XYZ file of C-alpha atoms in Angstrom:
332
model
C -12.758 -3.286 5.992
C -10.562 -6.364 5.538
C -7.482 -4.253 4.785
C -7.657 -2.460 8.132
C -8.307 0.867 6.433
C -9.747 3.963 8.098
C -13.478 4.662 8.299
C -13.226 7.435 5.679
C -11.757 4.999 3.155
C -14.586 2.555 3.878
C -17.124 5.279 3.075
C -15.193 6.117 -0.119
C -15.316 2.485 -1.242
C -19.035 2.316 -0.544
C -19.536 5.436 -2.640
C -17.458 4.014 -5.472
C -18.871 0.489 -5.606
C -22.443 0.671 -4.320
C -24.529 0.038 -7.424
C -28.002 0.503 -5.998
C -29.664 3.753 -5.031
C -30.218 3.931 -1.294
C -30.867 6.661 1.227
C -27.837 7.517 3.335
C -29.767 7.057 6.588
C -30.793 3.569 5.509
C -27.221 2.727 4.539
C -26.048 3.820 7.988
C -28.548 1.425 9.573
C -27.344 -1.419 7.352
C -23.767 -0.711 8.465
C -24.816 -0.898 12.115
C -26.600 -4.218 11.472
C -23.330 -5.825 10.366
C -22.101 -8.300 12.986
C -18.458 -7.395 13.744
C -15.804 -10.073 14.092
C -13.954 -8.191 16.830
C -14.095 -5.050 18.944
C -11.954 -3.089 16.521
C -14.372 -3.772 13.673
C -17.297 -2.843 15.909
C -15.690 0.511 16.619
C -14.981 1.136 12.951
C -18.562 0.276 11.945
C -19.756 2.895 14.405
C -17.383 5.422 12.841
C -18.594 4.589 9.322
C -22.239 4.960 10.336
C -21.501 8.286 12.014
C -19.745 9.614 8.912
C -22.725 8.642 6.767
C -25.241 10.226 9.123
C -23.333 13.453 9.559
C -22.451 13.882 5.870
C -25.462 12.786 3.780
C -24.785 15.407 1.117
C -21.102 14.522 1.009
C -21.874 10.865 0.251
C -23.945 11.845 -2.789
C -21.088 14.059 -3.987
C -18.621 11.215 -3.515
C -20.766 8.908 -5.620
C -20.999 11.499 -8.395
C -17.261 12.207 -8.293
C -16.378 8.512 -8.355
C -18.788 7.818 -11.194
C -17.085 10.470 -13.341
C -13.987 8.265 -13.747
C -14.390 4.805 -15.303
C -11.720 2.349 -14.180
C -12.080 -0.108 -17.059
C -11.238 0.091 -20.751
C -13.267 -0.987 -23.740
C -11.977 -3.757 -25.985
C -11.569 -1.419 -28.938
C -9.961 1.485 -27.042
C -6.402 2.349 -27.956
C -3.945 3.373 -25.264
C -4.075 6.985 -26.408
C -7.888 6.921 -26.424
C -7.915 5.742 -22.808
C -5.635 8.634 -21.830
C -7.869 11.166 -23.623
C -10.968 9.750 -21.916
C -9.322 9.863 -18.510
C -8.301 13.487 -19.045
C -11.930 14.458 -19.674
C -13.034 12.294 -16.746
C -10.703 14.040 -14.322
C -11.942 17.380 -15.640
C -15.489 16.303 -14.828
C -14.569 14.912 -11.399
C -12.752 18.107 -10.408
C -15.783 20.149 -11.457
C -17.900 18.177 -8.976
C -15.419 18.308 -6.080
C -11.815 19.484 -6.188
C -10.873 17.615 -3.021
C -12.765 14.372 -3.678
C -11.436 14.238 -7.243
C -7.906 13.629 -5.925
C -8.904 11.548 -2.905
C -12.376 10.181 -2.289
C -11.461 9.329 1.308
C -11.272 13.069 2.000
C -15.092 12.958 1.760
C -14.801 16.218 -0.137
C -13.465 17.940 2.991
C -10.440 20.229 2.616
C -9.171 19.620 6.152
C -9.252 15.833 5.725
C -7.409 16.098 2.412
C -4.784 18.383 3.955
C -4.256 15.972 6.848
C -3.620 13.049 4.480
C -1.399 15.155 2.239
C 0.678 16.244 5.242
C 0.990 12.625 6.399
C 2.293 11.542 2.987
C 4.604 14.583 2.832
C 6.012 13.740 6.268
C 6.655 10.164 5.124
C 8.535 11.406 2.048
C 10.711 13.601 4.247
C 11.384 10.686 6.602
C 12.662 8.667 3.638
C 15.081 11.483 2.758
C 13.215 11.840 -0.546
C 13.141 15.635 -0.385
C 15.925 18.194 -0.047
C 16.342 21.891 -0.664
C 18.825 21.200 -3.443
C 16.648 18.672 -5.277
C 14.502 19.024 -8.386
C 11.338 16.887 -8.308
C 8.955 15.780 -11.045
C 5.389 15.098 -9.836
C 3.550 12.830 -12.298
C -0.209 13.321 -11.957
C -0.027 16.384 -9.718
C -3.807 16.888 -9.663
C -4.708 20.100 -7.841
C -1.131 20.712 -6.685
C -1.460 19.508 -3.106
C 2.061 18.080 -2.802
C 3.586 21.127 -4.470
C 2.103 23.172 -1.625
C 2.835 20.680 1.158
C 6.502 20.264 0.159
C 7.174 23.798 -1.096
C 10.008 24.430 1.393
C 11.533 20.970 0.969
C 12.846 21.129 -2.614
C 14.662 23.419 -5.013
C 12.210 23.088 -7.908
C 9.133 20.983 -8.505
C 7.411 20.412 -11.831
C 3.873 19.085 -11.608
C 2.299 17.522 -14.691
C -1.228 16.280 -15.305
C -3.443 15.305 -18.225
C -6.431 17.238 -16.822
C -6.625 20.864 -17.932
C -9.083 21.688 -15.146
C -6.839 20.213 -12.470
C -3.821 22.107 -13.802
C -5.892 25.296 -13.715
C -6.895 24.641 -10.091
C -3.310 23.787 -9.173
C -2.067 26.985 -10.820
C -4.413 29.038 -8.642
C -3.464 27.173 -5.481
C 0.278 27.403 -6.167
C 0.359 30.927 -7.607
C 2.532 32.238 -4.769
C 5.138 29.475 -5.047
C 8.075 30.622 -7.156
C 9.772 27.221 -7.236
C 6.761 25.360 -8.666
C 6.025 24.860 -12.356
C 2.802 23.259 -13.592
C 2.150 21.843 -17.052
C -0.629 19.978 -18.810
C 0.907 16.932 -20.456
C -0.144 14.356 -23.015
C 0.161 11.443 -20.578
C 1.959 9.443 -23.281
C 5.579 10.154 -22.315
C 7.950 12.650 -20.678
C 9.469 13.819 -23.943
C 9.412 17.484 -22.891
C 12.067 16.825 -20.218
C 15.780 16.355 -20.799
C 17.781 13.316 -19.749
C 18.958 13.353 -16.112
C 16.947 16.474 -15.301
C 15.380 15.441 -11.960
C 16.736 14.161 -8.667
C 13.383 12.622 -7.709
C 10.139 11.521 -9.353
C 6.892 11.381 -7.377
C 3.811 9.495 -8.586
C 0.875 9.481 -6.150
C -2.103 7.455 -7.419
C -1.217 8.135 -11.043
C 0.294 4.795 -12.048
C -3.016 2.886 -11.708
C -4.260 4.930 -14.657
C -1.017 4.414 -16.582
C -1.457 0.668 -16.060
C -5.062 0.961 -17.238
C -3.906 2.806 -20.363
C -1.019 0.411 -21.073
C 1.479 3.207 -20.433
C 3.184 1.988 -17.246
C 6.200 0.341 -18.849
C 6.773 3.279 -21.170
C 6.712 5.661 -18.207
C 9.246 3.536 -16.344
C 11.481 3.932 -19.412
C 10.952 7.683 -19.314
C 11.441 7.976 -15.551
C 14.740 6.115 -15.795
C 15.776 8.520 -18.558
C 14.955 11.765 -16.718
C 16.338 10.635 -13.335
C 19.812 11.699 -12.302
C 22.317 9.355 -10.661
C 21.689 9.076 -7.788
C 17.938 9.416 -8.168
C 14.781 8.325 -6.379
C 11.276 7.294 -7.386
C 8.405 7.350 -4.884
C 5.470 5.458 -6.355
C 2.338 5.393 -4.196
C -0.153 2.875 -5.624
C 0.945 0.999 -8.713
C -2.392 -0.474 -9.819
C -5.998 -1.089 -8.810
C -5.843 -4.830 -9.525
C -6.243 -5.777 -5.878
C -3.055 -7.873 -5.782
C -0.045 -6.470 -3.977
C 1.833 -9.613 -5.012
C 1.343 -8.793 -8.707
C 2.267 -5.158 -8.146
C 5.469 -6.157 -6.360
C 6.337 -8.587 -9.143
C 5.809 -5.959 -11.874
C 7.761 -3.294 -10.026
C 10.568 -5.732 -9.256
C 10.819 -6.675 -12.942
C 10.714 -3.047 -14.090
C 13.222 -1.984 -11.440
C 15.679 -4.649 -12.535
C 15.263 -3.706 -16.189
C 16.012 -0.046 -15.431
C 18.782 -0.507 -12.850
C 16.618 0.683 -9.973
C 16.812 -0.747 -6.455
C 13.565 -1.431 -4.592
C 13.979 0.067 -1.122
C 10.389 -0.058 0.137
C 8.267 -2.757 -1.435
C 4.544 -2.095 -1.093
C 4.144 -1.096 2.541
C 1.045 0.594 4.000
C 2.576 3.330 6.150
C -0.385 5.734 6.243
C -3.190 5.951 8.797
C -5.537 8.148 6.793
C -5.075 6.578 3.349
C -4.886 2.984 2.112
C -2.174 3.524 -0.493
C 0.640 1.022 -1.136
C 4.046 2.691 -0.931
C 7.017 1.813 -3.147
C 10.351 3.586 -2.996
C 13.103 2.954 -5.546
C 16.668 4.240 -5.796
C 18.904 4.609 -8.818
C 22.674 4.737 -9.100
C 24.800 5.542 -6.076
C 21.921 6.782 -3.960
C 21.590 5.571 -0.392
C 18.375 5.697 1.584
C 17.838 4.937 5.278
C 15.235 2.228 4.731
C 15.864 -1.387 3.797
C 13.421 -3.883 2.282
C 10.275 -4.345 4.362
C 11.010 -7.925 5.382
C 13.782 -10.520 5.557
C 12.166 -12.333 2.640
C 12.287 -9.188 0.520
C 15.929 -8.585 1.502
C 16.813 -12.052 0.243
C 14.862 -11.347 -2.953
C 16.836 -8.135 -3.475
C 20.116 -10.045 -2.963
C 18.975 -12.530 -5.598
C 18.222 -9.705 -8.045
C 21.678 -8.224 -7.412
C 23.359 -11.576 -8.098
C 21.421 -12.015 -11.341
C 22.385 -8.515 -12.445
C 26.058 -9.299 -11.976
C 25.790 -12.431 -14.093
C 23.930 -10.962 -17.034
C 21.705 -8.147 -18.180
C 18.389 -8.769 -19.883
C 16.119 -5.777 -20.467
C 12.450 -6.484 -19.904
C 10.511 -7.221 -23.066
C 7.005 -7.816 -21.772
C 4.373 -5.128 -21.806
C 2.110 -4.499 -18.856
C -1.414 -5.214 -19.967
C -4.333 -2.997 -19.038
C -5.564 -4.243 -15.715
C -9.103 -4.834 -14.558
C -10.157 -2.623 -11.634
C -9.685 -4.075 -8.205
C -12.624 -4.589 -5.940
C -11.252 -2.055 -3.502
C -10.329 0.929 -5.636
C -9.558 3.611 -3.033
C -10.544 6.609 -5.147
C -10.273 8.143 -8.584
C -7.525 9.981 -6.765
C -4.161 11.204 -7.927
């Protein structure tokens, strides 16, 4: 609970990381035995225990869904092999629970998932990310929840995913939406899309798996290629390494290399989800938000000065990252 996350996310983390078999009722008692450091923690512990007691079957489903997706890579796995394994893993997770497969903190409940999706969609609209004249690419669309939530807020949206089962589910859920296109993709690149073909790119909980597969830098290359000028990238969760400092450093380096401006730098704007939000702009685009702190504003000024002096494309590759201790979900 150190991150101040909601009770549902605490339950999701327990489901994902608890290695021993234990009855849900017993786990609820253990939670209540924890000595809180303040009144807020005491209240949250009560909420966690209540969720466990009232949803014993849901907790078992969460554990099974989380176990379907392995957040580490073997020493001998190639990048492409990791992507293929993840595709099969997401197929398996979606077969267990459609809702939990894209967000464990939903506890497998459709209403909870919808509430979080609407909160994220509202945030995107507040950032002026959407618009009825804009074409949006959704990388890792999962079961199509943002295609549905934002259907009236864009001209055209293309959702791509490596999971055939998730694309099938999304196709059913979005069947009535004429401005939505869904495709299964290789996960290796965006080669099927032309240069400057999208106003915006959305990536919700998909980049952690691109980092795991060693594909993050390549996808930044591809995103920069398919984005128009002006263009915007909303990246919610960059990695599961457990270090926002490292994520900010990587995104700052990649943004500079691809002439993107970091507008929002790893904030936590959501009540019902513990995702880290990054928003980047390209070209002449203007967005209403500035950097999230005076320190970050100075950092952005420094980047701008360096750009004016010289241009050095990034040459380092992002290595596959170890899973962080607080992976929020095998969600995308």
